[in-house]
Amino acid sequence: MIDKTQYIFGLRPVIEAIESGKEIDKLYVKKDLSGDLSKELLEVVRAHGVLVQRVPVQRIDRITRKNHQGVLAVLSAVTYYHLDSLVPQLYEDGVNPFVVVLDGVTDVRNFGAIARTCECAGVSAIVIPERNSVSVNADAVKTSAGALNYLPVCRERNLVNAVKFLHDSGFKIVGTSDKNSHNYTHCDYTGPVALVMGSEDEGISPEIMKLCDTRAVIPEFGEINSLNVSVASGIMIYEVVRQRLNDNQGVI
């Protein structure tokens, strides 16, 4: 159940929240919602690029039984960054950038653990897609041990375009895969790097994998051959740290 401090409901309150600049993680709108005020809401949503999910009214009723008017906005626990403005700033600050891209990671505990490792390792930012991704809510912040209060998170509408942008900005794109891959310790991570981690069930999407400059594999010798994504991320992240320290570049 979503904590009541994490959401706003009702047509006018949600419109005002969006126009005031509040970060909206998800916006639930009843499937058959109609009327002049609902049209105004959708115009505001389009203008601000808010993600809308059309749902049965029962989905909203499970969150609140109050007069929600068929509209409920879940607030983000963090302020999202824009990748196209963050990357130039990193270069301007003299940072050797290192970002972690999460493709299809939906489990809040895994996400929180990855964020915690990223913050400890000095990762520049985490990049996630708007859809098919974990929500950065209060549970995620708690699971990350507060790391998400310090670590920039970029939520991108199109993850393929985001990865292309990183590549065009001088990043080496490294995907994790057990097919046609190099041992993860044999890859060079000393320059600007974007490490892509996929979901445990689907892995990295084919569209994203095609954009990877390098595919890295973590050797496995057991029977199940299934590392948890947060554990795999920790291994990969600290290999980047190790190489950069050995190269006398430091983490950033």
Short mmCIF file of C-alpha atoms in Angstrom, two decimals:
data_model
loop_
_atom_site.label_atom_id
_atom_site.label_comp_id
_atom_site.label_asym_id
_atom_site.label_seq_id
_atom_site.Cartn_x
_atom_site.Cartn_y
_atom_site.Cartn_z
CA MET A 1 0.00 0.00 0.00
CA ILE A 2 1.24 3.46 -0.91
CA ASP A 3 1.65 5.80 2.06
CA LYS A 4 -0.85 8.67 1.97
CA THR A 5 1.98 11.21 2.04
CA GLN A 6 3.16 9.83 -1.31
CA TYR A 7 0.13 10.67 -3.44
CA ILE A 8 -2.29 13.41 -4.43
CA PHE A 9 -5.80 12.74 -5.73
CA GLY A 10 -8.56 14.74 -7.41
CA LEU A 11 -8.55 16.60 -10.71
CA ARG A 12 -7.79 20.13 -9.53
CA PRO A 13 -5.17 19.17 -6.88
CA VAL A 14 -3.31 16.99 -9.39
CA ILE A 15 -3.37 19.73 -12.05
CA GLU A 16 -2.00 22.24 -9.55
CA ALA A 17 0.67 19.79 -8.36
CA ILE A 18 1.93 19.23 -11.91
CA GLU A 19 1.88 22.94 -12.76
CA SER A 20 3.77 23.76 -9.55
CA GLY A 21 6.61 21.47 -10.62
CA LYS A 22 6.12 18.54 -8.26
CA GLU A 23 7.85 15.38 -9.45
CA ILE A 24 5.16 12.87 -10.45
CA ASP A 25 6.29 9.26 -10.57
CA LYS A 26 3.03 7.82 -11.90
CA LEU A 27 -0.33 9.27 -12.79
CA TYR A 28 -3.30 6.91 -12.63
CA VAL A 29 -6.35 8.06 -14.62
CA LYS A 30 -9.66 6.17 -14.77
CA LYS A 31 -10.17 4.63 -18.22
CA ASP A 32 -13.47 6.33 -18.98
CA LEU A 33 -12.70 9.72 -17.41
CA SER A 34 -14.33 12.59 -19.28
CA GLY A 35 -15.37 16.22 -18.84
CA ASP A 36 -13.82 19.66 -19.27
CA LEU A 37 -11.57 19.40 -16.22
CA SER A 38 -10.25 16.04 -17.37
CA LYS A 39 -9.39 17.60 -20.73
CA GLU A 40 -7.51 20.35 -18.90
CA LEU A 41 -5.63 17.69 -16.91
CA LEU A 42 -4.57 15.86 -20.06
CA GLU A 43 -3.39 19.12 -21.64
CA VAL A 44 -1.24 19.84 -18.57
CA VAL A 45 0.05 16.27 -18.61
CA ARG A 46 1.12 16.56 -22.25
CA ALA A 47 2.76 19.93 -21.66
CA HIS A 48 4.83 18.58 -18.75
CA GLY A 49 5.58 15.13 -20.14
CA VAL A 50 3.98 13.23 -17.25
CA LEU A 51 3.57 9.47 -17.66
CA VAL A 52 -0.12 8.47 -17.63
CA GLN A 53 -1.55 5.04 -16.92
CA ARG A 54 -5.19 4.45 -17.84
CA VAL A 55 -6.55 2.03 -15.25
CA PRO A 56 -9.87 0.62 -13.98
CA VAL A 57 -11.28 2.73 -11.18
CA GLN A 58 -10.79 -0.22 -8.82
CA ARG A 59 -7.02 0.26 -9.16
CA ILE A 60 -7.33 3.76 -7.67
CA ASP A 61 -9.90 2.61 -5.09
CA ARG A 62 -7.33 0.19 -3.70
CA ILE A 63 -5.10 3.16 -2.87
CA THR A 64 -7.75 5.54 -1.52
CA ARG A 65 -11.50 5.45 -1.04
CA LYS A 66 -11.76 9.21 -0.84
CA ASN A 67 -13.24 11.37 -3.60
CA HIS A 68 -10.37 10.92 -6.08
CA GLN A 69 -12.52 11.78 -9.15
CA GLY A 70 -10.75 9.06 -11.10
CA VAL A 71 -7.30 10.66 -10.81
CA LEU A 72 -4.40 9.87 -8.50
CA ALA A 73 -0.78 11.02 -8.79
CA VAL A 74 2.03 9.15 -7.04
CA LEU A 75 4.78 11.56 -6.05
CA SER A 76 8.44 10.77 -6.65
CA ALA A 77 10.67 10.57 -3.60
CA VAL A 78 13.52 12.24 -5.52
CA THR A 79 14.02 15.00 -8.06
CA TYR A 80 14.93 13.50 -11.41
CA TYR A 81 17.83 14.84 -13.44
CA HIS A 82 17.93 15.26 -17.22
CA LEU A 83 20.68 13.27 -18.88
CA ASP A 84 21.24 15.85 -21.62
CA SER A 85 22.05 18.50 -19.02
CA LEU A 86 23.81 16.29 -16.45
CA VAL A 87 26.41 14.84 -18.85
CA PRO A 88 27.74 18.23 -20.09
CA GLN A 89 27.94 19.39 -16.48
CA LEU A 90 30.00 16.34 -15.52
CA TYR A 91 32.48 17.06 -18.30
CA GLU A 92 32.56 20.74 -17.40
CA ASP A 93 33.36 19.81 -13.79
CA GLY A 94 36.29 17.69 -14.96
CA VAL A 95 34.66 14.43 -13.96
CA ASN A 96 35.54 11.13 -15.63
CA PRO A 97 31.88 10.08 -15.85
CA PHE A 98 30.54 6.68 -14.92
CA VAL A 99 26.83 5.97 -15.19
CA VAL A 100 24.82 2.82 -14.58
CA VAL A 101 21.88 2.16 -16.91
CA LEU A 102 19.16 -0.17 -15.61
CA ASP A 103 17.14 -1.80 -18.38
CA GLY A 104 13.97 -3.41 -17.04
CA VAL A 105 14.91 -3.64 -13.36
CA THR A 106 11.57 -3.55 -11.53
CA ASP A 107 12.29 -4.94 -8.06
CA VAL A 108 12.59 -2.15 -5.50
CA ARG A 109 14.98 -4.11 -3.27
CA ASN A 110 17.38 -4.79 -6.13
CA PHE A 111 17.17 -1.17 -7.23
CA GLY A 112 17.83 0.11 -3.71
CA ALA A 113 20.83 -2.20 -3.32
CA ILE A 114 22.25 -1.12 -6.68
CA ALA A 115 21.79 2.55 -5.79
CA ARG A 116 23.55 1.99 -2.46
CA THR A 117 26.54 0.42 -4.24
CA CYS A 118 26.58 3.18 -6.87
CA GLU A 119 26.69 5.92 -4.26
CA CYS A 120 29.48 4.21 -2.31
CA ALA A 121 31.49 3.70 -5.51
CA GLY A 122 31.16 7.29 -6.70
CA VAL A 123 28.96 6.53 -9.72
CA SER A 124 27.88 9.75 -11.45
CA ALA A 125 24.24 8.77 -12.01
CA ILE A 126 21.73 5.97 -12.50
CA VAL A 127 19.63 6.00 -15.68
CA ILE A 128 16.21 4.31 -15.78
CA PRO A 129 13.34 4.31 -18.29
CA GLU A 130 9.90 5.73 -17.56
CA ARG A 131 8.20 2.43 -18.38
CA ASN A 132 9.08 -1.10 -17.31
CA SER A 133 11.14 0.16 -14.41
CA VAL A 134 11.08 0.42 -10.66
CA SER A 135 9.49 3.50 -9.10
CA VAL A 136 11.81 5.73 -7.11
CA ASN A 137 9.53 5.92 -4.10
CA ALA A 138 10.01 6.08 -0.35
CA ASP A 139 10.59 2.31 -0.19
CA ALA A 140 13.38 2.59 -2.75
CA VAL A 141 15.03 5.40 -0.78
CA LYS A 142 14.78 3.36 2.42
CA THR A 143 16.19 0.23 0.75
CA SER A 144 19.09 2.28 -0.61
CA ALA A 145 19.98 3.33 2.96
CA GLY A 146 19.45 6.94 1.88
CA ALA A 147 21.82 6.73 -1.09
CA LEU A 148 19.10 8.01 -3.43
CA ASN A 149 19.14 11.30 -1.54
CA TYR A 150 22.63 11.90 -2.96
CA LEU A 151 22.84 9.91 -6.19
CA PRO A 152 21.39 11.56 -9.32
CA VAL A 153 18.69 9.51 -11.06
CA CYS A 154 17.84 10.25 -14.69
CA ARG A 155 14.47 8.91 -15.80
CA GLU A 156 14.34 8.86 -19.59
CA ARG A 157 11.27 8.46 -21.78
CA ASN A 158 13.23 6.51 -24.42
CA LEU A 159 16.10 4.42 -23.06
CA VAL A 160 17.43 3.59 -26.53
CA ASN A 161 17.81 7.29 -27.31
CA ALA A 162 19.40 7.85 -23.90
CA VAL A 163 22.04 5.21 -24.57
CA LYS A 164 22.66 6.66 -28.04
CA PHE A 165 23.15 10.07 -26.41
CA LEU A 166 25.69 8.61 -23.99
CA HIS A 167 27.55 6.96 -26.86
CA ASP A 168 27.59 10.19 -28.86
CA SER A 169 28.87 11.97 -25.74
CA GLY A 170 31.99 9.83 -25.62
CA PHE A 171 30.89 7.03 -23.31
CA LYS A 172 31.87 3.42 -23.88
CA ILE A 173 28.66 1.40 -23.59
CA VAL A 174 29.26 -1.88 -21.75
CA GLY A 175 26.50 -4.48 -21.59
CA THR A 176 26.50 -7.61 -19.46
CA SER A 177 25.72 -10.80 -21.36
CA ASP A 178 26.79 -14.44 -21.42
CA LYS A 179 26.81 -14.49 -25.24
CA ASN A 180 29.81 -13.46 -27.33
CA SER A 181 31.24 -11.71 -24.29
CA HIS A 182 34.65 -10.95 -22.83
CA ASN A 183 35.53 -11.75 -19.25
CA TYR A 184 34.48 -8.63 -17.34
CA THR A 185 38.02 -8.10 -16.02
CA HIS A 186 39.41 -7.92 -19.56
CA CYS A 187 37.37 -4.87 -20.58
CA ASP A 188 38.70 -1.31 -20.30
CA TYR A 189 36.64 0.94 -18.03
CA THR A 190 39.15 3.73 -17.47
CA GLY A 191 37.42 6.28 -19.73
CA PRO A 192 33.84 7.55 -19.63
CA VAL A 193 31.68 4.45 -19.29
CA ALA A 194 27.99 3.53 -19.19
CA LEU A 195 27.43 0.15 -17.59
CA VAL A 196 24.13 -1.44 -18.70
CA MET A 197 22.47 -4.00 -16.43
CA GLY A 198 19.35 -5.87 -17.51
CA SER A 199 16.57 -7.58 -15.62
CA GLU A 200 17.17 -11.04 -14.21
CA ASP A 201 14.46 -12.67 -16.32
CA GLU A 202 14.87 -10.87 -19.66
CA GLY A 203 18.37 -9.41 -19.52
CA ILE A 204 19.26 -6.40 -21.65
CA SER A 205 16.78 -5.69 -24.44
CA PRO A 206 18.02 -6.48 -27.97
CA GLU A 207 17.73 -2.81 -29.00
CA ILE A 208 20.01 -1.72 -26.18
CA MET A 209 22.41 -4.62 -26.64
CA LYS A 210 22.99 -3.61 -30.27
CA LEU A 211 24.27 -0.25 -29.02
CA CYS A 212 26.86 -1.77 -26.67
CA ASP A 213 30.50 -1.31 -27.65
CA THR A 214 31.53 -4.19 -25.40
CA ARG A 215 29.76 -7.19 -23.89
CA ALA A 216 31.11 -8.39 -20.56
CA VAL A 217 30.43 -11.63 -18.73
CA ILE A 218 30.95 -12.55 -15.09
CA PRO A 219 32.15 -16.18 -15.00
CA GLU A 220 29.85 -18.54 -13.09
CA PHE A 221 30.82 -22.06 -12.00
CA GLY A 222 27.79 -23.27 -10.05
CA GLU A 223 24.73 -25.18 -11.16
CA ILE A 224 22.13 -22.41 -11.25
CA ASN A 225 24.05 -19.78 -13.30
CA SER A 226 21.89 -16.94 -12.05
CA LEU A 227 23.49 -14.04 -10.20
CA ASN A 228 21.14 -11.59 -8.56
CA VAL A 229 21.18 -8.34 -10.57
CA SER A 230 22.23 -6.24 -7.57
CA VAL A 231 25.13 -8.61 -6.84
CA ALA A 232 26.18 -8.64 -10.51
CA SER A 233 25.99 -4.85 -10.57
CA GLY A 234 28.21 -4.63 -7.50
CA ILE A 235 30.82 -6.86 -9.10
CA MET A 236 30.84 -4.84 -12.32
CA ILE A 237 30.82 -1.46 -10.58
CA TYR A 238 33.80 -2.28 -8.40
CA GLU A 239 35.76 -3.61 -11.36
CA VAL A 240 35.40 -0.12 -12.82
CA VAL A 241 36.58 1.31 -9.51
CA ARG A 242 39.56 -1.08 -9.37
CA GLN A 243 40.74 -0.24 -12.88
CA ARG A 244 40.41 3.48 -12.39
CA LEU A 245 42.31 3.41 -9.11
CA ASN A 246 45.07 1.33 -10.73
CA ASP A 247 45.12 3.82 -13.59
CA ASN A 248 45.58 6.64 -11.05
CA GLN A 249 42.43 8.30 -12.24
CA GLY A 250 40.32 7.70 -9.16
CA VAL A 251 36.64 6.85 -9.41
CA ILE A 252 35.56 10.15 -10.92
#
